[in-house]
PDB file of C-alpha atoms in Angstrom:
ATOM      1  CA  GLN A   1      82.496 123.373 157.907  1.00 86.00           C
ATOM      2  CA  VAL A   2      84.530 125.016 160.675  1.00 93.00           C
ATOM      3  CA  GLN A   3      88.545 125.508 160.629  1.00 96.00           C
ATOM      4  CA  LEU A   4      90.579 124.984 163.660  1.00 97.00           C
ATOM      5  CA  VAL A   5      93.870 126.154 164.953  1.00 97.00           C
ATOM      6  CA  GLU A   6      95.243 124.647 167.993  1.00 98.00           C
ATOM      7  CA  SER A   7      98.238 126.508 169.988  1.00 98.00           C
ATOM      8  CA  GLY A   8      99.669 126.374 173.457  1.00 98.00           C
ATOM      9  CA  GLY A   9     101.857 123.202 172.734  1.00 98.00           C
ATOM     10  CA  GLY A  10     105.431 123.252 173.720  1.00 98.00           C
ATOM     11  CA  LEU A  11     108.453 121.602 176.012  1.00 98.00           C
ATOM     12  CA  VAL A  12     107.338 121.352 179.537  1.00 98.00           C
ATOM     13  CA  GLN A  13     108.976 119.393 182.608  1.00 98.00           C
ATOM     14  CA  ALA A  14     106.987 116.486 183.974  1.00 98.00           C
ATOM     15  CA  GLY A  15     104.899 117.875 186.579  1.00 98.00           C
ATOM     16  CA  GLY A  16     104.643 120.882 184.813  1.00 98.00           C
ATOM     17  CA  SER A  17     101.448 122.770 183.130  1.00 98.00           C
ATOM     18  CA  LEU A  18     100.383 123.721 179.566  1.00 98.00           C
ATOM     19  CA  ARG A  19      97.175 125.223 178.237  1.00 98.00           C
ATOM     20  CA  LEU A  20      96.287 124.779 175.118  1.00 98.00           C
ATOM     21  CA  SER A  21      93.563 126.549 172.528  1.00 98.00           C
ATOM     22  CA  CYS A  22      91.659 125.810 170.001  1.00 98.00           C
ATOM     23  CA  ALA A  23      90.402 128.793 168.026  1.00 97.00           C
ATOM     24  CA  ALA A  24      87.501 128.277 165.551  1.00 96.00           C
ATOM     25  CA  SER A  25      86.901 130.502 162.655  1.00 92.00           C
ATOM     26  CA  ARG A  26      83.015 130.452 162.816  1.00 77.00           C
ATOM     27  CA  SER A  27      81.124 132.908 164.934  1.00 76.00           C
ATOM     28  CA  THR A  28      78.545 130.074 165.099  1.00 84.00           C
ATOM     29  CA  PHE A  29      80.904 127.858 167.100  1.00 91.00           C
ATOM     30  CA  SER A  30      78.460 127.325 169.949  1.00 93.00           C
ATOM     31  CA  ASN A  31      76.586 125.020 167.688  1.00 94.00           C
ATOM     32  CA  TYR A  32      79.637 122.742 167.783  1.00 96.00           C
ATOM     33  CA  ALA A  33      81.029 119.879 170.452  1.00 97.00           C
ATOM     34  CA  VAL A  34      84.544 119.878 170.902  1.00 98.00           C
ATOM     35  CA  GLY A  35      87.039 117.075 171.431  1.00 98.00           C
ATOM     36  CA  TRP A  36      90.589 116.734 171.991  1.00 98.00           C
ATOM     37  CA  PHE A  37      92.661 113.929 171.050  1.00 98.00           C
ATOM     38  CA  ARG A  38      96.345 113.449 171.135  1.00 98.00           C
ATOM     39  CA  GLN A  39      98.644 111.243 169.117  1.00 98.00           C
ATOM     40  CA  ALA A  40     102.359 110.009 169.958  1.00 97.00           C
ATOM     41  CA  PRO A  41     104.629 108.809 167.034  1.00 95.00           C
ATOM     42  CA  GLY A  42     103.600 105.383 165.832  1.00 96.00           C
ATOM     43  CA  LYS A  43     100.332 105.086 167.859  1.00 97.00           C
ATOM     44  CA  GLU A  44      96.561 105.523 167.267  1.00 98.00           C
ATOM     45  CA  ARG A  45      95.118 108.987 168.147  1.00 98.00           C
ATOM     46  CA  VAL A  46      93.635 108.438 171.274  1.00 98.00           C
ATOM     47  CA  PHE A  47      90.749 110.391 173.310  1.00 98.00           C
ATOM     48  CA  VAL A  48      91.475 112.870 175.670  1.00 98.00           C
ATOM     49  CA  ALA A  49      88.640 115.270 176.794  1.00 98.00           C
ATOM     50  CA  ALA A  50      85.268 116.924 175.064  1.00 98.00           C
ATOM     51  CA  ILE A  51      82.647 119.249 175.616  1.00 98.00           C
ATOM     52  CA  SER A  52      79.291 119.688 174.499  1.00 97.00           C
ATOM     53  CA  ARG A  53      78.216 122.734 172.795  1.00 96.00           C
ATOM     54  CA  ARG A  54      77.380 124.851 175.779  1.00 93.00           C
ATOM     55  CA  SER A  55      79.347 123.532 178.348  1.00 88.00           C
ATOM     56  CA  ASP A  56      77.165 121.697 180.236  1.00 91.00           C
ATOM     57  CA  ASN A  57      78.622 118.474 179.994  1.00 96.00           C
ATOM     58  CA  THR A  58      82.441 116.984 179.777  1.00 97.00           C
ATOM     59  CA  ASN A  59      83.939 113.703 179.418  1.00 98.00           C
ATOM     60  CA  TYR A  60      87.428 112.737 180.042  1.00 98.00           C
ATOM     61  CA  ALA A  61      90.064 109.869 179.362  1.00 98.00           C
ATOM     62  CA  ASP A  62      90.600 108.324 182.821  1.00 98.00           C
ATOM     63  CA  SER A  63      94.094 108.876 182.349  1.00 98.00           C
ATOM     64  CA  VAL A  64      93.492 112.702 182.729  1.00 98.00           C
ATOM     65  CA  LYS A  65      90.962 112.730 185.206  1.00 98.00           C
ATOM     66  CA  GLY A  66      91.557 115.218 188.345  1.00 98.00           C
ATOM     67  CA  ARG A  67      94.736 116.547 185.850  1.00 98.00           C
ATOM     68  CA  PHE A  68      93.039 118.185 182.775  1.00 98.00           C
ATOM     69  CA  THR A  69      90.183 120.350 182.534  1.00 98.00           C
ATOM     70  CA  ILE A  70      88.408 121.344 179.373  1.00 98.00           C
ATOM     71  CA  SER A  71      86.527 124.601 178.920  1.00 98.00           C
ATOM     72  CA  ARG A  72      85.129 126.857 176.122  1.00 97.00           C
ATOM     73  CA  ASP A  73      84.523 130.365 175.688  1.00 96.00           C
ATOM     74  CA  ASN A  74      81.904 130.480 172.709  1.00 95.00           C
ATOM     75  CA  ALA A  75      82.266 134.407 172.824  1.00 94.00           C
ATOM     76  CA  LYS A  76      85.909 134.030 171.624  1.00 95.00           C
ATOM     77  CA  ASN A  77      84.966 130.730 169.561  1.00 96.00           C
ATOM     78  CA  THR A  78      87.665 129.000 171.784  1.00 97.00           C
ATOM     79  CA  VAL A  79      88.103 126.183 173.656  1.00 98.00           C
ATOM     80  CA  TYR A  80      90.746 125.195 176.421  1.00 98.00           C
ATOM     81  CA  LEU A  81      92.661 122.329 177.484  1.00 98.00           C
ATOM     82  CA  GLN A  82      94.400 123.039 181.016  1.00 98.00           C
ATOM     83  CA  MET A  83      97.157 120.242 181.318  1.00 98.00           C
ATOM     84  CA  ASN A  84      98.430 119.599 184.743  1.00 98.00           C
ATOM     85  CA  SER A  85     100.821 117.483 186.086  1.00 98.00           C
ATOM     86  CA  LEU A  86     102.040 116.338 182.736  1.00 98.00           C
ATOM     87  CA  LYS A  87     104.106 112.995 182.152  1.00 98.00           C
ATOM     88  CA  PRO A  88     106.259 112.261 179.841  1.00 97.00           C
ATOM     89  CA  GLU A  89     104.102 109.559 178.411  1.00 97.00           C
ATOM     90  CA  GLU A  90     101.766 112.275 177.584  1.00 98.00           C
ATOM     91  CA  ALA A  91     104.011 113.550 174.670  1.00 98.00           C
ATOM     92  CA  ALA A  92     102.309 113.755 171.787  1.00 98.00           C
ATOM     93  CA  VAL A  93     100.547 115.632 168.918  1.00 98.00           C
ATOM     94  CA  TYR A  94      97.392 117.335 170.471  1.00 98.00           C
ATOM     95  CA  TYR A  95      94.609 117.918 168.011  1.00 98.00           C
ATOM     96  CA  CYS A  96      90.950 119.914 168.582  1.00 98.00           C
ATOM     97  CA  ALA A  97      87.989 118.350 166.711  1.00 98.00           C
ATOM     98  CA  ALA A  98      84.638 119.950 166.279  1.00 97.00           C
ATOM     99  CA  ARG A  99      80.980 118.343 165.473  1.00 97.00           C
ATOM    100  CA  PHE A 100      78.169 120.327 164.600  1.00 95.00           C
ATOM    101  CA  THR A 101      75.190 119.209 167.114  1.00 95.00           C
ATOM    102  CA  THR A 102      71.943 120.421 168.017  1.00 93.00           C
ATOM    103  CA  THR A 103      72.206 118.318 171.480  1.00 93.00           C
ATOM    104  CA  ASP A 104      74.139 118.701 174.696  1.00 93.00           C
ATOM    105  CA  ASN A 105      76.344 115.477 173.801  1.00 95.00           C
ATOM    106  CA  TYR A 106      79.909 115.382 173.737  1.00 95.00           C
ATOM    107  CA  TYR A 107      81.601 112.985 171.763  1.00 96.00           C
ATOM    108  CA  ASP A 108      84.655 111.190 172.439  1.00 96.00           C
ATOM    109  CA  LEU A 109      85.317 108.712 169.318  1.00 96.00           C
ATOM    110  CA  VAL A 110      87.656 109.906 166.744  1.00 97.00           C
ATOM    111  CA  SER A 111      85.167 109.064 163.861  1.00 97.00           C
ATOM    112  CA  ARG A 112      82.074 111.185 165.405  1.00 96.00           C
ATOM    113  CA  TYR A 113      84.070 114.479 164.111  1.00 97.00           C
ATOM    114  CA  ALA A 114      84.519 115.950 160.746  1.00 95.00           C
ATOM    115  CA  ASN A 115      86.235 118.869 161.502  1.00 96.00           C
ATOM    116  CA  TRP A 116      90.213 118.981 162.911  1.00 98.00           C
ATOM    117  CA  GLY A 117      92.791 121.307 163.640  1.00 98.00           C
ATOM    118  CA  GLN A 118      96.534 120.817 162.321  1.00 97.00           C
ATOM    119  CA  GLY A 119      97.711 120.019 165.970  1.00 98.00           C
ATOM    120  CA  THR A 120     100.295 121.193 168.436  1.00 98.00           C
ATOM    121  CA  GLN A 121     103.117 119.588 169.950  1.00 98.00           C
ATOM    122  CA  VAL A 122     103.417 118.558 173.315  1.00 98.00           C
ATOM    123  CA  THR A 123     106.655 117.377 174.258  1.00 98.00           C
ATOM    124  CA  VAL A 124     107.455 116.442 178.513  1.00 98.00           C
ATOM    125  CA  SER A 125     110.591 115.935 179.470  1.00 97.00           C
ATOM    126  CA  SER A 126     111.487 113.575 182.355  1.00 92.00           C
TER     127      SER A 126
END
């Protein structure tokens, strides 16, 4: 098990940027693939971006490609989500999730993750 803590959310105007961080409790975080998901009120939790344990592979939802970038610093046990050109419809609680793995895969399904953070609120004003 690994504990995850998200930070970096807040209020931003449409077109603005935020960088979210996901800090892990374990020094073996390099053995975990990580994903970012978001959930708007009354809607399902949906995939945003994912990264493999050693950053070799990444994947993005089509709606964020070219605007969001996922990265990680295993020495700091932290994964980041840089979000640019934010849109009002992207306001949501953003969650990071981690999955122990021995492969270089990424995972883009909620069901693949056993470890979740508490989420950080992102609000985008129009």
